[in-house]
Short mmCIF file of C-alpha atoms in Angstrom, two decimals:
data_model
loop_
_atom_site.label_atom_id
_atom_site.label_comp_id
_atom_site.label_asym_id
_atom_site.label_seq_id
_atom_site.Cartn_x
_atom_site.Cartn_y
_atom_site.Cartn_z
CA UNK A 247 39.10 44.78 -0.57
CA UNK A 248 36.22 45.30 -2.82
CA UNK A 249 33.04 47.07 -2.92
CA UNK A 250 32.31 51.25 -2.82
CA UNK A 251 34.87 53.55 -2.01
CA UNK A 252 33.57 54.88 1.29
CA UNK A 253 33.55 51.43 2.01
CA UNK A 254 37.19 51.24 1.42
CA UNK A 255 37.96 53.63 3.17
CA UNK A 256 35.88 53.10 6.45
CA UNK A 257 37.15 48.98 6.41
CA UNK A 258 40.42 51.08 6.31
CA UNK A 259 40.01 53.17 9.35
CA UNK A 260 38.44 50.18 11.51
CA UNK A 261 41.56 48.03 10.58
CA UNK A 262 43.23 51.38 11.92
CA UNK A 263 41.64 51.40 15.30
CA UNK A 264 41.20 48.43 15.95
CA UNK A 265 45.22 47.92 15.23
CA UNK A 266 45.40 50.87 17.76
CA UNK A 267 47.11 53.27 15.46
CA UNK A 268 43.89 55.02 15.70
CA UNK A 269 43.88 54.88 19.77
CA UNK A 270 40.47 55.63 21.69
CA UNK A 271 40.66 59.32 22.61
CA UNK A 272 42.64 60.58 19.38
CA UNK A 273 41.40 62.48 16.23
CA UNK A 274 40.43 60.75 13.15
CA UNK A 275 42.43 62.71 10.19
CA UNK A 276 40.81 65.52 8.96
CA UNK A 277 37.90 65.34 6.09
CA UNK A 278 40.40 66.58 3.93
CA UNK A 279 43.24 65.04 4.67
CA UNK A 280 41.38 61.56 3.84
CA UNK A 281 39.97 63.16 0.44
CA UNK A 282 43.75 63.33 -0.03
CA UNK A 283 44.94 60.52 1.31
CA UNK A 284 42.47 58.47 -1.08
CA UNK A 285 41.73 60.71 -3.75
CA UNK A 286 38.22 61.09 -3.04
CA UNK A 287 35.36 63.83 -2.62
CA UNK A 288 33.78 64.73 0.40
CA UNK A 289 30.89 62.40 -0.30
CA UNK A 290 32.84 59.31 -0.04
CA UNK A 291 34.48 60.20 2.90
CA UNK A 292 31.30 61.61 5.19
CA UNK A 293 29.74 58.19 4.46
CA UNK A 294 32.65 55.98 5.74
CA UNK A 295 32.65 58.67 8.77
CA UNK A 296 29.07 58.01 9.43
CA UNK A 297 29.74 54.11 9.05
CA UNK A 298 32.04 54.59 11.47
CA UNK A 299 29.65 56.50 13.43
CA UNK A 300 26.69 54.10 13.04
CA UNK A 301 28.83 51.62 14.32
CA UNK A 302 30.03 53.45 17.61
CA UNK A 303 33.77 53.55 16.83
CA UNK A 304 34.06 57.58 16.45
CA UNK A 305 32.18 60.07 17.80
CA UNK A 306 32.63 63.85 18.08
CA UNK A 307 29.93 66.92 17.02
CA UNK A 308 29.15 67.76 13.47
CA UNK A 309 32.04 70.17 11.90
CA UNK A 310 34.30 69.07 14.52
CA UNK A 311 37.00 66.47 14.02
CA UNK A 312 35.93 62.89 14.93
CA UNK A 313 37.24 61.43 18.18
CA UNK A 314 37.97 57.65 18.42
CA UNK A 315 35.61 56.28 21.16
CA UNK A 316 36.16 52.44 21.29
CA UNK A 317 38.35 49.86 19.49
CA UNK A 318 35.12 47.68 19.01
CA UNK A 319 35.24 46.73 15.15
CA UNK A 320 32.15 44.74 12.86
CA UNK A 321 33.38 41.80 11.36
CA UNK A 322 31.62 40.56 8.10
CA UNK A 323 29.49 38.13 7.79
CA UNK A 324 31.70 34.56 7.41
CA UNK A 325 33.08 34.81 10.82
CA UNK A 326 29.64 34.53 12.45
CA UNK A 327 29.95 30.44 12.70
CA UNK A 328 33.49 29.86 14.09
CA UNK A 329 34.52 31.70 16.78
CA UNK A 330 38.40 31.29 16.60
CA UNK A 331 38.28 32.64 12.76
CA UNK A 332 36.19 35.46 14.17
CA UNK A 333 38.81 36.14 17.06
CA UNK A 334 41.62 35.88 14.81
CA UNK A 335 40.05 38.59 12.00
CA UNK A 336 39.68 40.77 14.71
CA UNK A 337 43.79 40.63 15.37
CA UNK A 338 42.72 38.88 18.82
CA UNK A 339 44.32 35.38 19.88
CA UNK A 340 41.17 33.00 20.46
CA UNK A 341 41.70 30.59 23.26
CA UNK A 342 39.76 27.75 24.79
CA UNK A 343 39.30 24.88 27.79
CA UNK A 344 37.25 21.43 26.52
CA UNK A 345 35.27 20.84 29.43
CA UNK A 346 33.39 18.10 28.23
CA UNK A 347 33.24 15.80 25.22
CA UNK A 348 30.48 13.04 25.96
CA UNK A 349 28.81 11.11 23.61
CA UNK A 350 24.99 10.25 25.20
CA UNK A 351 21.31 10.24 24.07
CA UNK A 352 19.37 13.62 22.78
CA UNK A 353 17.21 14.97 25.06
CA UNK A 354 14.05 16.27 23.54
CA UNK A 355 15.27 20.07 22.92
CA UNK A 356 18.20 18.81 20.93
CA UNK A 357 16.62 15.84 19.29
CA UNK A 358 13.92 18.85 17.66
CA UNK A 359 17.28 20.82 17.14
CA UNK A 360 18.72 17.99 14.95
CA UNK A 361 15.52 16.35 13.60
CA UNK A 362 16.37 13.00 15.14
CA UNK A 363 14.85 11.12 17.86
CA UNK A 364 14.94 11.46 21.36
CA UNK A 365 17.50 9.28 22.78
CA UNK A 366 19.36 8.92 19.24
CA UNK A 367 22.91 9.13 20.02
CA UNK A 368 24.76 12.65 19.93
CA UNK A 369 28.02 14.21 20.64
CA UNK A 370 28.18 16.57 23.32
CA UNK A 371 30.55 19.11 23.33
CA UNK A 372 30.92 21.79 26.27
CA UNK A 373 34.07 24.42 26.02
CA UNK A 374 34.91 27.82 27.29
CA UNK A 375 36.20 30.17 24.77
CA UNK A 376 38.60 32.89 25.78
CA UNK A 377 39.55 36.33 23.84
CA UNK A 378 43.37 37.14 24.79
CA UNK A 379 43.01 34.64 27.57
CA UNK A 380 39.69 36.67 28.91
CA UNK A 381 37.21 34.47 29.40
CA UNK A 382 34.41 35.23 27.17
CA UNK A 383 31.55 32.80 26.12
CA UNK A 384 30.65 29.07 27.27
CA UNK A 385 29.73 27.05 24.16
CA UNK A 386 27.51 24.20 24.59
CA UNK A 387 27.45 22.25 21.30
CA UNK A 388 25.54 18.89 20.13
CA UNK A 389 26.49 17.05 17.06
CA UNK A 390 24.39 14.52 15.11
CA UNK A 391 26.66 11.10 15.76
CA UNK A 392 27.58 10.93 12.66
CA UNK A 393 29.78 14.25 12.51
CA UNK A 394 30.28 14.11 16.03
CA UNK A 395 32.10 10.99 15.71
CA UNK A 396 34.87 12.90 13.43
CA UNK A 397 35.84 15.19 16.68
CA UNK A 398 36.99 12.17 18.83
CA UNK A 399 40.02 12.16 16.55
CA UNK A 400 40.37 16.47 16.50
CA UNK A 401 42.93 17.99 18.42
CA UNK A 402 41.40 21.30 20.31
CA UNK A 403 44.28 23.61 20.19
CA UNK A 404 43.02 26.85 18.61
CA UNK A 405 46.61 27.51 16.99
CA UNK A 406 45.59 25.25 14.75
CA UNK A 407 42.46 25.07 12.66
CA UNK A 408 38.62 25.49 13.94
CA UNK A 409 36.23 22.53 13.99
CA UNK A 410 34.40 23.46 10.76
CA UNK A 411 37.38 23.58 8.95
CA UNK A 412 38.25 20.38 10.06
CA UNK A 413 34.65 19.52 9.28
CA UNK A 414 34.78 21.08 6.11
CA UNK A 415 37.79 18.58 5.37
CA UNK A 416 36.19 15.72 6.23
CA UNK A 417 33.05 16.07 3.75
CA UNK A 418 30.42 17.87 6.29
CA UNK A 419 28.57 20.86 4.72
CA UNK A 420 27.98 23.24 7.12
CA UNK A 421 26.66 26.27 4.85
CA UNK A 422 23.25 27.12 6.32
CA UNK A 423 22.77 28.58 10.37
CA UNK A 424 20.22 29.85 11.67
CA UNK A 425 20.68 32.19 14.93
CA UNK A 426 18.43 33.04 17.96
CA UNK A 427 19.19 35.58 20.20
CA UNK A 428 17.91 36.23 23.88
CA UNK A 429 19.16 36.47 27.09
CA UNK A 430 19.43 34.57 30.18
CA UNK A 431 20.66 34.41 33.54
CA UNK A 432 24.10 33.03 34.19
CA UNK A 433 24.16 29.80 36.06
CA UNK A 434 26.34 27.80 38.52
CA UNK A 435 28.85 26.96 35.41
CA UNK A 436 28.77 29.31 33.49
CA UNK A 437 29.14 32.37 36.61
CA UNK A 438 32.23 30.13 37.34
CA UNK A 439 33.79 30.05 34.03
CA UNK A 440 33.37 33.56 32.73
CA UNK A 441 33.44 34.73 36.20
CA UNK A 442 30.47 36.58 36.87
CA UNK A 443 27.90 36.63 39.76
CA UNK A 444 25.37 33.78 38.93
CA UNK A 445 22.33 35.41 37.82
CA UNK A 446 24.38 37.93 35.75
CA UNK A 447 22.95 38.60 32.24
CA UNK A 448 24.10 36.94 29.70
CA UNK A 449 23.87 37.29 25.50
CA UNK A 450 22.54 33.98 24.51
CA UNK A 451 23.05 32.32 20.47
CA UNK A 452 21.61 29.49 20.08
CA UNK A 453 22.62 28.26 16.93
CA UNK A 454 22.05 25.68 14.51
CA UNK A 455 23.53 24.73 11.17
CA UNK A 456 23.73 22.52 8.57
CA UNK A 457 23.63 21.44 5.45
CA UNK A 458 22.71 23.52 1.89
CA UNK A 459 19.81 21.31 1.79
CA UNK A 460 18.67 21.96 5.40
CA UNK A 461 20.01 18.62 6.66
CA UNK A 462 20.99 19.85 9.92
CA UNK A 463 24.32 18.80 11.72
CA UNK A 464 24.64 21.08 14.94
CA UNK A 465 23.09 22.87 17.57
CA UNK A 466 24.96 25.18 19.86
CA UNK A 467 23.42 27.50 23.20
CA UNK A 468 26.39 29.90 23.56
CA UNK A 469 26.29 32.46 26.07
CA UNK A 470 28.61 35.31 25.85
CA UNK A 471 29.41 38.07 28.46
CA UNK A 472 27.75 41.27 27.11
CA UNK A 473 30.91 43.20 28.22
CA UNK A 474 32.57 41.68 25.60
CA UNK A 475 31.04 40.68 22.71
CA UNK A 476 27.71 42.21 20.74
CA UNK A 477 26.07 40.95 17.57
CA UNK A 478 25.18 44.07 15.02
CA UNK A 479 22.83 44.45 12.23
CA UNK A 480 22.87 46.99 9.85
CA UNK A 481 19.97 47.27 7.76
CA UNK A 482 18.67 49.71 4.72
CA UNK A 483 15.28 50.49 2.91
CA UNK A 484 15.98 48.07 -0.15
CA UNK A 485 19.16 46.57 0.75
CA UNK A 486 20.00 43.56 2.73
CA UNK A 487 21.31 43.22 6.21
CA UNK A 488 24.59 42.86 7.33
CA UNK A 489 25.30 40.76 10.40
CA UNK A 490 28.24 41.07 12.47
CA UNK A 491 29.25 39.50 15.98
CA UNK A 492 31.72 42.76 17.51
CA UNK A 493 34.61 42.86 19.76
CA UNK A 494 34.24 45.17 23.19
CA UNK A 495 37.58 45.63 24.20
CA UNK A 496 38.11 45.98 28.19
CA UNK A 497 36.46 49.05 29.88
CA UNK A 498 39.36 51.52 30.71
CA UNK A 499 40.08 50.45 34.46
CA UNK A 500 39.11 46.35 34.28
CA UNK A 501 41.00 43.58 33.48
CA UNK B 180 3.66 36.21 -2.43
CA UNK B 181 6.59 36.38 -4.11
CA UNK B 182 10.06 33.61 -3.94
CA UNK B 183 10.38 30.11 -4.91
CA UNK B 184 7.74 27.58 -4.05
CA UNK B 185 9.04 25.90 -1.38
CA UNK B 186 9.04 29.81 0.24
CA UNK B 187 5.87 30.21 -0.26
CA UNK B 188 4.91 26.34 1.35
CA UNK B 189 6.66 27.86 4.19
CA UNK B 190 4.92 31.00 4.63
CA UNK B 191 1.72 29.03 4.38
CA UNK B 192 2.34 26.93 7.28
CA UNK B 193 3.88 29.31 9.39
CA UNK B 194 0.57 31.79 8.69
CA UNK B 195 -1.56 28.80 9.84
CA UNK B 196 0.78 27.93 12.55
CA UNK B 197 0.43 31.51 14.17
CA UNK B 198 -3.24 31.82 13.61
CA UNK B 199 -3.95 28.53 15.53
CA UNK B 200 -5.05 26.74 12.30
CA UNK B 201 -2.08 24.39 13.27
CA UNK B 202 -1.75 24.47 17.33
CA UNK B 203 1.41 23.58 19.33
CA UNK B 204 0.90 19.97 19.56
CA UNK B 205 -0.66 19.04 16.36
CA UNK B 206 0.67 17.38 13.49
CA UNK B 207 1.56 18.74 9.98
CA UNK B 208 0.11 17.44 7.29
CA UNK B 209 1.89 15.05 5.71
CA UNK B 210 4.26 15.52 2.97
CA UNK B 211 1.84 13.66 -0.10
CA UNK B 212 -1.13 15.88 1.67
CA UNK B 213 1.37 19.22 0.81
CA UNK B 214 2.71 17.90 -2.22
CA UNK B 215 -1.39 17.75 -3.62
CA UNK B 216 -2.36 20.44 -2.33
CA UNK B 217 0.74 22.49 -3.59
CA UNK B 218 0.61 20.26 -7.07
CA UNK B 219 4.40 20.05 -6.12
CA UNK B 220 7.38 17.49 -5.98
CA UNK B 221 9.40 16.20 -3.03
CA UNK B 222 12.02 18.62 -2.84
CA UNK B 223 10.46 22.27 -2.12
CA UNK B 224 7.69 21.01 0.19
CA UNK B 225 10.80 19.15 2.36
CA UNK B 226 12.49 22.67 1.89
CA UNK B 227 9.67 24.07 3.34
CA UNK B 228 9.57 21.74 6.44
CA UNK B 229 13.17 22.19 6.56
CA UNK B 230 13.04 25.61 7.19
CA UNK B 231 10.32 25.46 9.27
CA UNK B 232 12.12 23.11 11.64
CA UNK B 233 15.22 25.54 11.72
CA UNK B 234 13.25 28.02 12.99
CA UNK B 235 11.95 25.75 15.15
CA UNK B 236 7.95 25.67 14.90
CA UNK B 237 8.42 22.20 13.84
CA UNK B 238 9.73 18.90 15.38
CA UNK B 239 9.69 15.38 15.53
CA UNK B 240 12.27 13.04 14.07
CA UNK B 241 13.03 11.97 10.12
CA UNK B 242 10.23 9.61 8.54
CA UNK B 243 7.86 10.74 11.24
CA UNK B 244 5.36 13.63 10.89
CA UNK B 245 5.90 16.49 12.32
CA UNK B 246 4.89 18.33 15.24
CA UNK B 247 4.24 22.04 15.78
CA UNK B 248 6.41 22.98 19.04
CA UNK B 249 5.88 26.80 19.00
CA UNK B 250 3.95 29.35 17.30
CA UNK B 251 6.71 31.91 17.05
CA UNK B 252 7.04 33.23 13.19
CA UNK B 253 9.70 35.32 12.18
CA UNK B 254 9.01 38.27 10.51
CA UNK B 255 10.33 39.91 7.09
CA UNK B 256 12.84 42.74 8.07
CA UNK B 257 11.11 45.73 6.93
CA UNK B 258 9.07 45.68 10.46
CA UNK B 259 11.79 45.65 12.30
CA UNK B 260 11.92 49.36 13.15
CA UNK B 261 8.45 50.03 13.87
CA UNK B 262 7.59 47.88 16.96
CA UNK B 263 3.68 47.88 16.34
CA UNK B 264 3.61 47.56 12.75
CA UNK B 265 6.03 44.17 13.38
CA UNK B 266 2.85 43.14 16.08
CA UNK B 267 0.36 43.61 13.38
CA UNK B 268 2.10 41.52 10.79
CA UNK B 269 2.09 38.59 13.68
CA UNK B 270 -1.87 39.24 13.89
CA UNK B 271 -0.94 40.05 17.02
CA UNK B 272 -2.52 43.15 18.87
CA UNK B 273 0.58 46.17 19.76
CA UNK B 274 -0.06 48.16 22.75
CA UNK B 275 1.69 51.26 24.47
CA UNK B 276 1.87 53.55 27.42
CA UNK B 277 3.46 56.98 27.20
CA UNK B 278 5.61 56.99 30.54
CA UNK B 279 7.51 60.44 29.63
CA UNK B 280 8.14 62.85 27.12
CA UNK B 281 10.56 65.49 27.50
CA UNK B 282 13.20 68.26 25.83
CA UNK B 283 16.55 67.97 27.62
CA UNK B 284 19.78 68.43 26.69
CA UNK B 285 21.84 65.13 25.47
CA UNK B 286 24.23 62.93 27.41
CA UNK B 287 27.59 62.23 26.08
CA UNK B 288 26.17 58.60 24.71
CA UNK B 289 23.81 60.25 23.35
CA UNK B 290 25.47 63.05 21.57
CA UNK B 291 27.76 60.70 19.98
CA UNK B 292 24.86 58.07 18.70
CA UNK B 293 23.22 60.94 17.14
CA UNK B 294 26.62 63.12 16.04
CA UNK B 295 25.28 66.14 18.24
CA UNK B 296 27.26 67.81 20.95
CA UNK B 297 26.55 66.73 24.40
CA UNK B 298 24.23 69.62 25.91
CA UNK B 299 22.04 69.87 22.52
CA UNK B 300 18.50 69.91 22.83
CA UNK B 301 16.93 66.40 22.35
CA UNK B 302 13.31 64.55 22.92
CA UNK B 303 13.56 61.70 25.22
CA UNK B 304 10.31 59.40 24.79
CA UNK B 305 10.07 56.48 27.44
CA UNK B 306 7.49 54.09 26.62
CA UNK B 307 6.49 50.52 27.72
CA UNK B 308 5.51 48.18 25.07
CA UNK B 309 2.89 45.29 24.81
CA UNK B 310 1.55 42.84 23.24
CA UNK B 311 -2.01 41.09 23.52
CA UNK B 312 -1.92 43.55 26.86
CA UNK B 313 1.62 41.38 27.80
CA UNK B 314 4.37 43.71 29.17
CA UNK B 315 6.77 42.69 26.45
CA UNK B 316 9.54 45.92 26.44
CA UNK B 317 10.88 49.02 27.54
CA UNK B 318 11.90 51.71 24.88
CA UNK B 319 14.16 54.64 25.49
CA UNK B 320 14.48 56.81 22.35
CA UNK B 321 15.96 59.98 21.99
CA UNK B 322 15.18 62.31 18.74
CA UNK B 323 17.04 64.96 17.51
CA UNK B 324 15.22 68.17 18.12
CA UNK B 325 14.20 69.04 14.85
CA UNK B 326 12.43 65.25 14.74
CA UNK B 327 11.52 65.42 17.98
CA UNK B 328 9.56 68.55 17.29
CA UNK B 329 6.78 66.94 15.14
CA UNK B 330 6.44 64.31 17.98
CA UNK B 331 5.01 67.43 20.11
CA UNK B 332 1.64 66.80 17.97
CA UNK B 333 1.61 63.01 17.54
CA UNK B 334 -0.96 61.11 18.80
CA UNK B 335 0.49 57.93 20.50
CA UNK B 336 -2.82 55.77 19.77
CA UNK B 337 -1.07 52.80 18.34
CA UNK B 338 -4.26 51.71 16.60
CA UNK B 339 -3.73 54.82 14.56
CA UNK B 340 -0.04 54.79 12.87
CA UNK B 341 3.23 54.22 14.00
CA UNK B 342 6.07 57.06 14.47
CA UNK B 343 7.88 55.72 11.38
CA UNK B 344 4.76 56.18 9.29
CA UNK B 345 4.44 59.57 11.16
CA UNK B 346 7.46 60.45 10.84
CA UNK B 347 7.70 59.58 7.03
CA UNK B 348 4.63 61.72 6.24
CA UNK B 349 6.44 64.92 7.89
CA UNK B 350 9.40 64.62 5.26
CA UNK B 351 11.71 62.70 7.82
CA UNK B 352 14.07 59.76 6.16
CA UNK B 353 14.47 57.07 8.06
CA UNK B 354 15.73 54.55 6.10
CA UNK B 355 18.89 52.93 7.37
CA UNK B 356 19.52 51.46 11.47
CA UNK B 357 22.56 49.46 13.27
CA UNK B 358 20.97 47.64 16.00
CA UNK B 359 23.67 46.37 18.48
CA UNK B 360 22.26 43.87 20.83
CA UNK B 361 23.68 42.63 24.40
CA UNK B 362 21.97 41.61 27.37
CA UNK B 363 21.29 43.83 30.95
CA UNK B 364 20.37 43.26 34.20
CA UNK B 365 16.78 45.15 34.32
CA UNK B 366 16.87 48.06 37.18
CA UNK B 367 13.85 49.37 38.79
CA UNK B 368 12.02 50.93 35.94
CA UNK B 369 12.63 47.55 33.42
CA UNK B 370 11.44 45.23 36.43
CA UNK B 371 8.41 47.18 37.39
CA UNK B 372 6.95 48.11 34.46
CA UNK B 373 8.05 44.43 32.82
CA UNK B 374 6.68 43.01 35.65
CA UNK B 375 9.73 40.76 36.54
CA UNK B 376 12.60 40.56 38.97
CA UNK B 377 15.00 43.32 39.81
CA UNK B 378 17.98 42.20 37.87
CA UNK B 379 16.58 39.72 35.86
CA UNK B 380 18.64 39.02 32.18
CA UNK B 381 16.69 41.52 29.47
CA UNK B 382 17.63 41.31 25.87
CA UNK B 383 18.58 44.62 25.28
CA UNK B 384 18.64 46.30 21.12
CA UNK B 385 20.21 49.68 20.68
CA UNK B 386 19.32 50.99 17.87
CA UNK B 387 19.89 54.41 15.09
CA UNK B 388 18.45 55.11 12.97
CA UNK B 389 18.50 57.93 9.91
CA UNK B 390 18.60 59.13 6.59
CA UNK B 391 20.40 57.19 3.62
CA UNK B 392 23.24 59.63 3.74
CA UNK B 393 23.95 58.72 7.63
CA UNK B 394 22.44 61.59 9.19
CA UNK B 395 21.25 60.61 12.70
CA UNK B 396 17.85 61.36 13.43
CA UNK B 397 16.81 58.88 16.30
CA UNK B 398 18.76 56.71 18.67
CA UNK B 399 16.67 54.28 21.39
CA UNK B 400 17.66 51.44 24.22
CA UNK B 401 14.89 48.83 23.91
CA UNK B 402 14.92 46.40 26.77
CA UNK B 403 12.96 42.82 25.82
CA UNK B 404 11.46 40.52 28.06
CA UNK B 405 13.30 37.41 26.69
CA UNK B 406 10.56 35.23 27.52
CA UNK B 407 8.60 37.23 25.16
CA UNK B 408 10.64 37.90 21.73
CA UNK B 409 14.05 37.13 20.29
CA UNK B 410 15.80 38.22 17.62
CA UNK B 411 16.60 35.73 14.54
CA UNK B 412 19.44 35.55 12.16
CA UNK B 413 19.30 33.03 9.07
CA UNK B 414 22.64 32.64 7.08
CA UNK B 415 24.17 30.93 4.44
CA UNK B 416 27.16 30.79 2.42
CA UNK B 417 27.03 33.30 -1.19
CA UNK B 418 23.81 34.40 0.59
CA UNK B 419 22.78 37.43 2.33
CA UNK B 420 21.43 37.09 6.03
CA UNK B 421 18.03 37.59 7.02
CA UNK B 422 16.91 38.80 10.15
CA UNK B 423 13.59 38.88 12.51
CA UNK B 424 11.83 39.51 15.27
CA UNK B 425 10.67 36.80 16.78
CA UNK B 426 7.30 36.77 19.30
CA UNK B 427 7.44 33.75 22.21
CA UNK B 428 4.25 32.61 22.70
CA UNK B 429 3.13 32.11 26.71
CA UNK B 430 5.03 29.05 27.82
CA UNK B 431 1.93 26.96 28.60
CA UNK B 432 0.41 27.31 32.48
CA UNK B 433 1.67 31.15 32.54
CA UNK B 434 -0.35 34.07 31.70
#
């Protein structure tokens, strides 16, 4: 891995806990043992701690040892678009059910989504995605017909590699998204596939990408269960922000 | 402003979209009207569109001109801390009522988010949020009690300055945040003073914030009205993300 030290080191103790070698409840090594264990100063060190901090994963008073509080790790920023790359980054096994693959006219929405006309032809894709078989977000996608037209031949199993790979095989250039984030009530579907009251809250992404040149080529409304699965930014005076879509791991009890 | 032209085309239109220059409805000018009045080619003012229709102000199919759908701009990222200086830079007007302010000792959650130990003195500061006089959010912030202190004095006239700007003139750094967002049923307090169902899906941000070297000053649960602002995320590949705020205008026939 690249980048600072303390960054080093804190990508080091996430892979840790989120691995489980660092279990929720137990003490993070000593200050000093980590100088030692990387050769480092203090400074180093207190800044990965208060990544790790920042980010929820320890917590614990000041001039106490750190105590592991959750297993929830950031990912960087390339897993944002596929969700089985994300899931598999994390260590978890990404899973999924097609619902739905239809191939029928835009309705207004997505024909703004796409830049194309209403009624222009589209491929419709509706799937639930599961994290270790928990179900976890229902992903309504829309394709332009031209790249939606390459998925009639894709086989679905998430062993295998995710749509934009496949895509990316295939010539599409999906480098550019653009994500909006709100909330909205679960409905009939999706309270019965992530199984949750209807009504419940739910994260929404709607998401659209495309190409380098702003062609666009999909537009997604995912809605996630906010019991397991955040986004995260992480921002500075004079640096840029880093974006990262987080694991919550089952509440001690559930599941 | 700064940035390449096509940029700079875009933050043109999107000024004139939010001021009403160019309503919801209306048509952009065409291309050859932008590329004379920018003296520019082809390529950055389509950029510009482009962009504009991934953040979706813009619609209306390829070859056709296009329509503005919303006036919702997102915002550079430096005004995402400070609620009212982020409703300024939309020209819109930021508003505020003071529903509690008090010295208590910390919860667990909030002894870790700000590396105290639970039972430490804290300020709690409950506020309600709005825009153009709209109930638009619900902010529970906690500072430690050595920031929290200067807040004793403050005067919470949001016409005068924001608590960042406050803050900053008292010697306090606050210059990095993590924002984690998820979604939450609104209870009592949210739907009252939001003015919206018990239960209904808010888009909840929690935030911290503190100084470059990770010291915790300030850690807050900010419940949106999702019918009212999202959060954006704009990526690409080799670039860095940007983020917003984003204000929904009043779907049409409300308000």
């Amino acid at each position: 891995m690249e980048g600072p030290l303390y960054q080093r080191i804190a990508e080091d103790l996430r892979r840790r806990i989120a691995r489980g070698d660092l279990p929720v409840g137990s003490p993070l090594p000593s200050e000093s043992q980590l100088c030692e264990e990387w050769a480092a100063s203090r400074g180093p060190v207190r800044q990965a701690l208060s990544a790790l901090r920042a980010e929820g994963l320890i917590g614990g008073g000041r001039g106490r040892p750190p105590i592991v509080r959750t297993s929830q790790v950031p990912q960087p920023f390339q897993t944002l678009l596929s969700f089985s790359r994300w899931a598999r980054s994390l260590g978890r096994t990404p899973g999924q059910r097609t619902l739905e693959i239809a191939r029928r006219p835009a309705r207004q929405e997505v024909a703004d989504a796409l830049a194309i006309d209403e009624g222009d032809f589209v491929v419709e894709l509706v799937r639930l995605r599961l994290l270790d078989d928990r179900p976890t977000m229902v992903e309504r996608t829309t394709f332009v017909e031209s790249v939606g037209r390459l998925l009639l031949s894709f086989d679905f199993d998430p062993d295998k590699r995710s749509i934009y790979a496949y895509l990316a095989d295939q010539g599409v250039d999906l480098s550019v998204a653009r994500h909006v984030f709100d909330a909205v009530a679960a409905d009939p579907t999706d309270a019965s596939l992530l199984e949750i009251p209807e009504g419940a809250p739910l994260l929404r992404e709607r998401r659209r990408a495309g190409s380098a040149s702003g062609e666009p080529y999909e537009y997604s409304d995912d809605r996630y269960r906010p019991d397991v699965v955040t986004f995260t930014i992480e921002n500075a005076e004079q640096a840029h922000p880093s974006v990262a879509r987080a694991w919550r791991p089952a509440p001690t009890g559930s599941l």
